[in-house]
Each structure stands twice: as structure tokens, then as C-alpha cells.
mmCIF file of C-alpha atoms in Angstrom:
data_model
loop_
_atom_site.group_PDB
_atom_site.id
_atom_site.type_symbol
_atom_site.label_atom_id
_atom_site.label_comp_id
_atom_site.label_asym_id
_atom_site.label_seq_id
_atom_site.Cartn_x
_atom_site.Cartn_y
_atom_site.Cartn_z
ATOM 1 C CA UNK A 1 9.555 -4.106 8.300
ATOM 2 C CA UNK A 2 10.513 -6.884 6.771
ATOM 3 C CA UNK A 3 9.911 -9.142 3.748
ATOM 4 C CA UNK A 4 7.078 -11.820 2.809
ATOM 5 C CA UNK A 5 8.290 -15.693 3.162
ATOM 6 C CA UNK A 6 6.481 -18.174 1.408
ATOM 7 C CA UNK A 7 8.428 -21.618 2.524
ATOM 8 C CA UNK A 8 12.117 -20.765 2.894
ATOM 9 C CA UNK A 9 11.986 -17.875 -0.105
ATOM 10 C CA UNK A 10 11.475 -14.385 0.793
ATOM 11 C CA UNK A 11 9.138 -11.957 -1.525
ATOM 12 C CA UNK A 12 8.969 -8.505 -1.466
ATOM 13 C CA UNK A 13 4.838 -7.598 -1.734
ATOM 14 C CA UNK A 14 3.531 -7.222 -5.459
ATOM 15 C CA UNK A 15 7.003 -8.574 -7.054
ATOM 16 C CA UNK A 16 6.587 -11.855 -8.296
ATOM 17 C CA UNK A 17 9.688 -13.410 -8.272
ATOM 18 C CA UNK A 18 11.632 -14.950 -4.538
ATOM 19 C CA UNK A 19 14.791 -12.610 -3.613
ATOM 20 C CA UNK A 20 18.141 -14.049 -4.411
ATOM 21 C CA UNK A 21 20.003 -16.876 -1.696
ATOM 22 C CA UNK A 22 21.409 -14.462 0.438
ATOM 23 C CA UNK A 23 19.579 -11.354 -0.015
ATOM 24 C CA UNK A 24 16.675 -10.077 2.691
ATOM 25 C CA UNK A 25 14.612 -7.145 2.766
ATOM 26 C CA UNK A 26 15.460 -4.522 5.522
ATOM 27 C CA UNK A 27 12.821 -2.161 5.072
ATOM 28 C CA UNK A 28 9.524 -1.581 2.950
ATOM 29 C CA UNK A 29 6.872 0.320 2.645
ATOM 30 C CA UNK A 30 3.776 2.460 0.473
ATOM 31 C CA UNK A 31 4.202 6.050 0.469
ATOM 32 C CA UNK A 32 1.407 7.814 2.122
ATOM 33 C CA UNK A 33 -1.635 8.795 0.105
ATOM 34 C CA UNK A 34 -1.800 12.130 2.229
ATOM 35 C CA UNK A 35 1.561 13.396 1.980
ATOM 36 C CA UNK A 36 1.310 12.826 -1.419
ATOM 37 C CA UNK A 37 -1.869 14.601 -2.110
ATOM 38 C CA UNK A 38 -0.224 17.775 -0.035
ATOM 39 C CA UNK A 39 3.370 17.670 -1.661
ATOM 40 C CA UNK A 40 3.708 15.843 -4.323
ATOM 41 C CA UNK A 41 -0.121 16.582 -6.502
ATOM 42 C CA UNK A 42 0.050 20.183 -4.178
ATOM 43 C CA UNK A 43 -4.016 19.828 -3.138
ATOM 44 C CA UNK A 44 -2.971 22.718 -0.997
ATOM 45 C CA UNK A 45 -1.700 24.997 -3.450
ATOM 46 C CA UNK A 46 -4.482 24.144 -5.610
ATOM 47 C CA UNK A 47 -7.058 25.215 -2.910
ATOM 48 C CA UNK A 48 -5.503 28.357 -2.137
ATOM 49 C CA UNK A 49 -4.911 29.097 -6.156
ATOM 50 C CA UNK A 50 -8.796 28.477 -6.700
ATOM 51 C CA UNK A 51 -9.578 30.592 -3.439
ATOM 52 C CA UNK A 52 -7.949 33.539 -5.158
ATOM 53 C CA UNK A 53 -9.399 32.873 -8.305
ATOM 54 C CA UNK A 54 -12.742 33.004 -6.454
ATOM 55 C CA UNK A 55 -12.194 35.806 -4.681
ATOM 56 C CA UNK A 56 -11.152 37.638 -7.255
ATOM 57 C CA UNK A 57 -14.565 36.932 -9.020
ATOM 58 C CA UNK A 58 -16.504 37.682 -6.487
ATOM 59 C CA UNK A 59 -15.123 41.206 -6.439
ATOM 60 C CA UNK A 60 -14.703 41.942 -9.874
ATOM 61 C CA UNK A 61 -18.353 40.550 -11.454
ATOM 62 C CA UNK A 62 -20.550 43.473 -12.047
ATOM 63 C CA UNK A 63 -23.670 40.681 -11.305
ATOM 64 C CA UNK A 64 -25.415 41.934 -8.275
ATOM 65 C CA UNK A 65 -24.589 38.710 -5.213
ATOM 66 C CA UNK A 66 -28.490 37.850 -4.866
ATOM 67 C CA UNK A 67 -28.889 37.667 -8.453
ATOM 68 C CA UNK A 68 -29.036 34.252 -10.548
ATOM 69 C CA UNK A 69 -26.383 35.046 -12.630
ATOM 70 C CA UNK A 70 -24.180 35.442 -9.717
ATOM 71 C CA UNK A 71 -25.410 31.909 -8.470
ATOM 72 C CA UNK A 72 -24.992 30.574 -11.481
ATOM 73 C CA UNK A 73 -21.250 31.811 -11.892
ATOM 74 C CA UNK A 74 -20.403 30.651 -8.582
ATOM 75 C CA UNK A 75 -21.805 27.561 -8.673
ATOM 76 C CA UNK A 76 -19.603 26.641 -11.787
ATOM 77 C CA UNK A 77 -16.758 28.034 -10.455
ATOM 78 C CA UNK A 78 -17.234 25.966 -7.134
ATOM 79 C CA UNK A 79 -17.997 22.215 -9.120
ATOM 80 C CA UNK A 80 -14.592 23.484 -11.448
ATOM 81 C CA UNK A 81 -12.803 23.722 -8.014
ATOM 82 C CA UNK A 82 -13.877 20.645 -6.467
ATOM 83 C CA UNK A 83 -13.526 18.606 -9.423
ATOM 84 C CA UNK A 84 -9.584 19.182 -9.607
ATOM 85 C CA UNK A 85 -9.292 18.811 -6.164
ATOM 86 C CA UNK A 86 -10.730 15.294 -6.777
ATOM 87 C CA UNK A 87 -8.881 15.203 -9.491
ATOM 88 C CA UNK A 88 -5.184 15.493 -6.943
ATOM 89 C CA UNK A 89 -7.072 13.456 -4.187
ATOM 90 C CA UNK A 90 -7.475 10.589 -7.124
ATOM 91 C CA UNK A 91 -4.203 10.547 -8.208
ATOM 92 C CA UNK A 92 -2.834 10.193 -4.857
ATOM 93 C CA UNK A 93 -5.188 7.447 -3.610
ATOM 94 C CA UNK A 94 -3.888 5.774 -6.959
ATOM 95 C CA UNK A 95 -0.568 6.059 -7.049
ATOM 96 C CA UNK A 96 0.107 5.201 -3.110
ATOM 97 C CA UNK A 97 -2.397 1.915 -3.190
ATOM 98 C CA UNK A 98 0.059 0.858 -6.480
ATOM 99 C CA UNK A 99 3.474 1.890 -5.168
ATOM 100 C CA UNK A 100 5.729 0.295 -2.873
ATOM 101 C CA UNK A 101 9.183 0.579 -1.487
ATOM 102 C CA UNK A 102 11.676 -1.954 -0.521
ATOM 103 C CA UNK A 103 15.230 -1.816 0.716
ATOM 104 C CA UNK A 104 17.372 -4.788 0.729
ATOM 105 C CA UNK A 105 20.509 -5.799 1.852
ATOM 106 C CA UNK A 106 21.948 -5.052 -1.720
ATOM 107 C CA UNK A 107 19.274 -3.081 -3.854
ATOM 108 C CA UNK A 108 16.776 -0.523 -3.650
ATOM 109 C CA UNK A 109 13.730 -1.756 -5.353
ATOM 110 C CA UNK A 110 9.960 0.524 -6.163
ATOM 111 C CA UNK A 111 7.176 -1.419 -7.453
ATOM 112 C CA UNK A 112 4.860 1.539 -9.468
ATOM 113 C CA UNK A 113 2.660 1.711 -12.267
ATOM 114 C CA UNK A 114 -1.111 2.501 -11.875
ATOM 115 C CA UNK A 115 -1.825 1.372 -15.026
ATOM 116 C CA UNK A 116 1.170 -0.798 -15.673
ATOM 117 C CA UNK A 117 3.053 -2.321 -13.116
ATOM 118 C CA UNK A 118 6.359 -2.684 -13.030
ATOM 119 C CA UNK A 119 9.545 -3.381 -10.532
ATOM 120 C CA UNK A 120 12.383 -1.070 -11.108
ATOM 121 C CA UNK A 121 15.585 -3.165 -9.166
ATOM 122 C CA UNK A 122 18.609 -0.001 -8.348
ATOM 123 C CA UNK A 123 21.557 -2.136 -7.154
ATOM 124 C CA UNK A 124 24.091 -0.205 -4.584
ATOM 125 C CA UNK A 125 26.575 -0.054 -6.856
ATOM 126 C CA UNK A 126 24.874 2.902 -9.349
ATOM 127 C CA UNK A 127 23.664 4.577 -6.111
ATOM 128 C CA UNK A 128 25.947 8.141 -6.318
ATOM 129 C CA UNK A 129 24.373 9.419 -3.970
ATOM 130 C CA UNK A 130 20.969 10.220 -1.473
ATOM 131 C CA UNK A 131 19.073 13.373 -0.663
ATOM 132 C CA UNK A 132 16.493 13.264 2.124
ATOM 133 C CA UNK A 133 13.799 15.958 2.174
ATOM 134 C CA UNK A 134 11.951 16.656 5.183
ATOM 135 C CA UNK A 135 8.712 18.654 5.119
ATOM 136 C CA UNK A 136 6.877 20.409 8.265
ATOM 137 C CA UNK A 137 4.374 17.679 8.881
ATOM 138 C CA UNK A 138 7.271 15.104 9.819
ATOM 139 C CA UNK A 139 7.282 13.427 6.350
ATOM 140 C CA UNK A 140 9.242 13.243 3.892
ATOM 141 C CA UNK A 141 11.238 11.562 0.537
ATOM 142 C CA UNK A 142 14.344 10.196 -0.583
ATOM 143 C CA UNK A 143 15.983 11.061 -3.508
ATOM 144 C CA UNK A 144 18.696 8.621 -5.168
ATOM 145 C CA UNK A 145 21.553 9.557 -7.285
ATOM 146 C CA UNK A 146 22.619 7.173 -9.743
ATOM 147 C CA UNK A 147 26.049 6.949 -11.580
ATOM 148 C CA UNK A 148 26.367 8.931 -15.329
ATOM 149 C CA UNK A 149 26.174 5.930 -17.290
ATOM 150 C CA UNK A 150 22.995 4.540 -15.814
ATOM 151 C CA UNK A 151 19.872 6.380 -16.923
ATOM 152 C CA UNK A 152 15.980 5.132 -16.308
ATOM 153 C CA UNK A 153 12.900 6.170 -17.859
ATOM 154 C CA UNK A 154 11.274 9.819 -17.081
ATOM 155 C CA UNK A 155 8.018 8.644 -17.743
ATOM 156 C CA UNK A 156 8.490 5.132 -15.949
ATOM 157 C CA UNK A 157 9.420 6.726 -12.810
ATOM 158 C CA UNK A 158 6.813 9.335 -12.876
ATOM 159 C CA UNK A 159 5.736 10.962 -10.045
ATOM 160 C CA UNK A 160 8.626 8.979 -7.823
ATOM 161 C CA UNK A 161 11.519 11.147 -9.894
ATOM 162 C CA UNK A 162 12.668 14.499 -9.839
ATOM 163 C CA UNK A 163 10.444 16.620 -10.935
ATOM 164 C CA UNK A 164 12.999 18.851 -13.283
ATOM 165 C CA UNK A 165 15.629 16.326 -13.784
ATOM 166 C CA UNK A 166 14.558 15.285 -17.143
ATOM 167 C CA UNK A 167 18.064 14.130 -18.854
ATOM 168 C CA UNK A 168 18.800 11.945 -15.772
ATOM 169 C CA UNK A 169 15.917 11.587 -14.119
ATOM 170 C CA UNK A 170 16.181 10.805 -10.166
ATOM 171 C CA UNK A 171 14.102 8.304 -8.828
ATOM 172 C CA UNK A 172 12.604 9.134 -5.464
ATOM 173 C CA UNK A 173 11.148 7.509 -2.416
ATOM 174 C CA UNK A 174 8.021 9.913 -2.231
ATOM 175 C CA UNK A 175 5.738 10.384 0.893
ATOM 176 C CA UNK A 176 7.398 8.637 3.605
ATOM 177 C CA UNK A 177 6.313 8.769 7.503
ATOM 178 C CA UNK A 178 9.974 8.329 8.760
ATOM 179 C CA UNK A 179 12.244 9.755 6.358
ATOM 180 C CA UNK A 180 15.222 10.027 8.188
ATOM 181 C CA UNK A 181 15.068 6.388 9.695
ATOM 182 C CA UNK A 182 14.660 4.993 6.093
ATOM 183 C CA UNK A 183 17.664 7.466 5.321
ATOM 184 C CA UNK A 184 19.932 6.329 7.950
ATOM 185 C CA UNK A 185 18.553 2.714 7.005
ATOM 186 C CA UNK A 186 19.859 2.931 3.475
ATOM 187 C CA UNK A 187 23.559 4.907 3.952
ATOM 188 C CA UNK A 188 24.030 1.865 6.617
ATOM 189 C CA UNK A 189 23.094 -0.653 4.001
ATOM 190 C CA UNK A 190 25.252 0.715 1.422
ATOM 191 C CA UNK A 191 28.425 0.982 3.908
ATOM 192 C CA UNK A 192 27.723 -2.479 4.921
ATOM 193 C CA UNK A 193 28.512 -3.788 1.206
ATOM 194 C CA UNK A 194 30.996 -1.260 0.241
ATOM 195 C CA UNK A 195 34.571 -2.190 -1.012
ATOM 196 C CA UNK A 196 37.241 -1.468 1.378
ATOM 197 C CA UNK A 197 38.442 1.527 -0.998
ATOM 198 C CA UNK A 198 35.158 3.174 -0.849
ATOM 199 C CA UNK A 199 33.838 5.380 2.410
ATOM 200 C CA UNK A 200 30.352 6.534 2.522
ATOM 201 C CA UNK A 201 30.282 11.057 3.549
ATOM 202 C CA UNK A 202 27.300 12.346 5.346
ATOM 203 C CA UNK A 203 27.111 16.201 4.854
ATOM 204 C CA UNK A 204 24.148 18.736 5.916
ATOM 205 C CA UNK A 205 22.466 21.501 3.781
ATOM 206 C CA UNK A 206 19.029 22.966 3.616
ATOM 207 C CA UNK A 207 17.048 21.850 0.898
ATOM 208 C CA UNK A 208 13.513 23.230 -0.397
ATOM 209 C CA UNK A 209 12.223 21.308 2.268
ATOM 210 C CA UNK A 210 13.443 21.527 5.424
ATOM 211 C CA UNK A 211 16.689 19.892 6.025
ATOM 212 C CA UNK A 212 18.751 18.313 3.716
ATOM 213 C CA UNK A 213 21.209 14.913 4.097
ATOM 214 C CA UNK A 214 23.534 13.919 1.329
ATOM 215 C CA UNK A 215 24.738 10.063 1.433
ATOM 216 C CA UNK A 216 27.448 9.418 -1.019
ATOM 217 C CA UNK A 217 29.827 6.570 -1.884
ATOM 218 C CA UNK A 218 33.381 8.147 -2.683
ATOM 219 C CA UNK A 219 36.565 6.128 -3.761
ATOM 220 C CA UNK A 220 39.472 6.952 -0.728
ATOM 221 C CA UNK A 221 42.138 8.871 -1.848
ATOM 222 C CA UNK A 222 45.842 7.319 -0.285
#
């Protein structure tokens, strides 16, 4: 996918400002409001959690079922449960119509903020590293490494970051349809603007998803 041109400049959608002489966008994209309902605000763990709680109710009350008590309980417990389930479904909706991804021929860039919207610009040259998570439904994210001595905000990032990694918080490519292309996409964009001393190491693990590729830039050792 590539960029928006106005005359001979080229834009990436929602960021103001042309990309550099010599820079073009190879890939961008919103994440999808449905993956991130299911794995990133868990609507399915929420369901299943309420459920239980439900269940549980309905076996331990001492009202009798027909009564209006029982209706009454159940009702409330019902609106409770479709209320945060609205709640996830919300935040979703939100976040993927106000997000976007790019990937350039130099940078990664993500465009969040529901409330206020920023660009966050993540050159190749902090990139340590990338982790792609793949999930059962065929989607997926990509998590980004960055050097030590480059740190952005926790709360700016928010939910496109690691959830645990507070002290160096991870940004991550949430909810994508074709994680692995966008994951090959970005290792081959890196290599292509590496210095000469510098090879780029794909290795395979299992991660909490499914399978798991690390990307990472490495100085060559004579």
C-alpha cells in the first residue's frame, strides 16, 4: 500500500507534514477493530469471565428462578455484562478508526491518540530488534525493539506497547491482517539501509501466540 501524493510530495494519511526528498512509504495500514476487540481489550475473555460469574449465581442464589427477585438479579447482572462488553467493543472501534501504521523506506512511523493525536517517527537505526506474534485467526502484531538509550512514553504508546514492559516500553504494530508480510516487509527494509558492518539474523521461537520471528540488526564480528 502505498503513500498519499499531493503534487510531487508524498503524505502518509493523518500526518501533516510531506515525507522527506527521497523517502516513500512501503507499507501502511489501521489495525483491525476486531482483532483488537478479541486480543488486545480480550472481549472474549470478558464474555466467558461474566458467563462464569453468571453461572455461578444462578446456582448459588437461594431466590427461587420464577421469582422477581431472581429476575431482578439477573437482569442487573446481564445490563453489568453487556455494558463492559460495550465498554471493549468501544475502545476498539476507537482506537483502530485513530491509529495508523506506516513503514517507510527509512522509519517506522504510528499515528495514535484517540483523544490526542500524535505521530511517533522510530528511525531504523534504534530498531534492536522485531517480534511478530501470530494468533489462530491469521492475525497478528509486531513488536519493535529499540536500542537502551532510546526510551518513549508508556502512556503515549498505550495500547500499541507491551503490555508489561513498563521501564522500556515496546511499541507495537497491534491487530494486523498479514503479519508476517508486514514482518518480512520491515527486516527487508532495514537490510536495505544497513551499513556494510551490520547483518540483519532471522531466528524462530514460539511465542504466547503462535509462532514467533525475531529480526535483529547485529554489528559483524571479523
Amino acid at each position: 500500500m502505498s503513500g498519499h501524493e499531493v503534487g510531487n510530495a508524498e503524505y502518509i494519511k493523518g500526518v501533516p507534514h510531506p515525507l522527506p526528498a527521497g523517502e516513500h512509504v512501503l507499507w501502511e495500514a489501521a489495525p483491525d477493530a476486531r482483532a483488537l476487540a478479541t486480543h488486545v481489550f480480550h472481549r472474549r475473555f470478558v464474555a466467558m469471565y461474566f458467563a462464569a460469574m453468571l453461572l455461578w449465581w444462578g446456582i448459588a442464589t437461594a431466590e427461587p428462578v420464577l421469582s422477581r427477585a431472581f429476575a431482578v438479579g439477573l437482569g442487573i447482572r446481564l445490563a453489568l455484562t453487556v455494558i463492559v462488553l460495550a465498554i471493549a467493543e468501544v475502545l476498539a472501534s476507537a482506537s483502530a478508526r485513530t491509529s495508523w501504521y506506516a513503514i517507510t523506506n527509512r522509519r517506522v512511523v504510528m499515528r495514535l491518540g484517540v483523544v490526542f493525536p500524535m505521530s511517533i517517527n522510530i528511525p531504523f537505526s534504534i530498531i534492536d530488534g522485531a517480534r511478530i506474534g501470530t494468533f489462530r485467526d491469521g492475525t497478528g502484531q509486531l513488536a519493535l525493539t529499540l536500542g537502551k538509550a532510546h526510551r518513549l512514553a508508556y502512556i503515549a504508546l498505550w495500547p500499541h506497547c507491551q503490555v508489561f514492559r513498563l521501564t522500556h516500553p515496546e511499541p507495537v504494530l497491534r491487530a494486523l491482517l498479514d503479519p508476517k508480510a508486514v514482518s518480512a516487509l520491515l527486516v527487508n527494509a532495514i537490510a536495505a539501509v544497513a551499513e556494510p558492518n551490520v547483518r540483519i539474523e532471522r531466528t524462530e521461537g514460539r511465542g504466547d501466540a503462535s509462532a514467533e520471528t525475531i529480526a535483529a540488526a547485529q554489528p559483524v564480528v571479523a
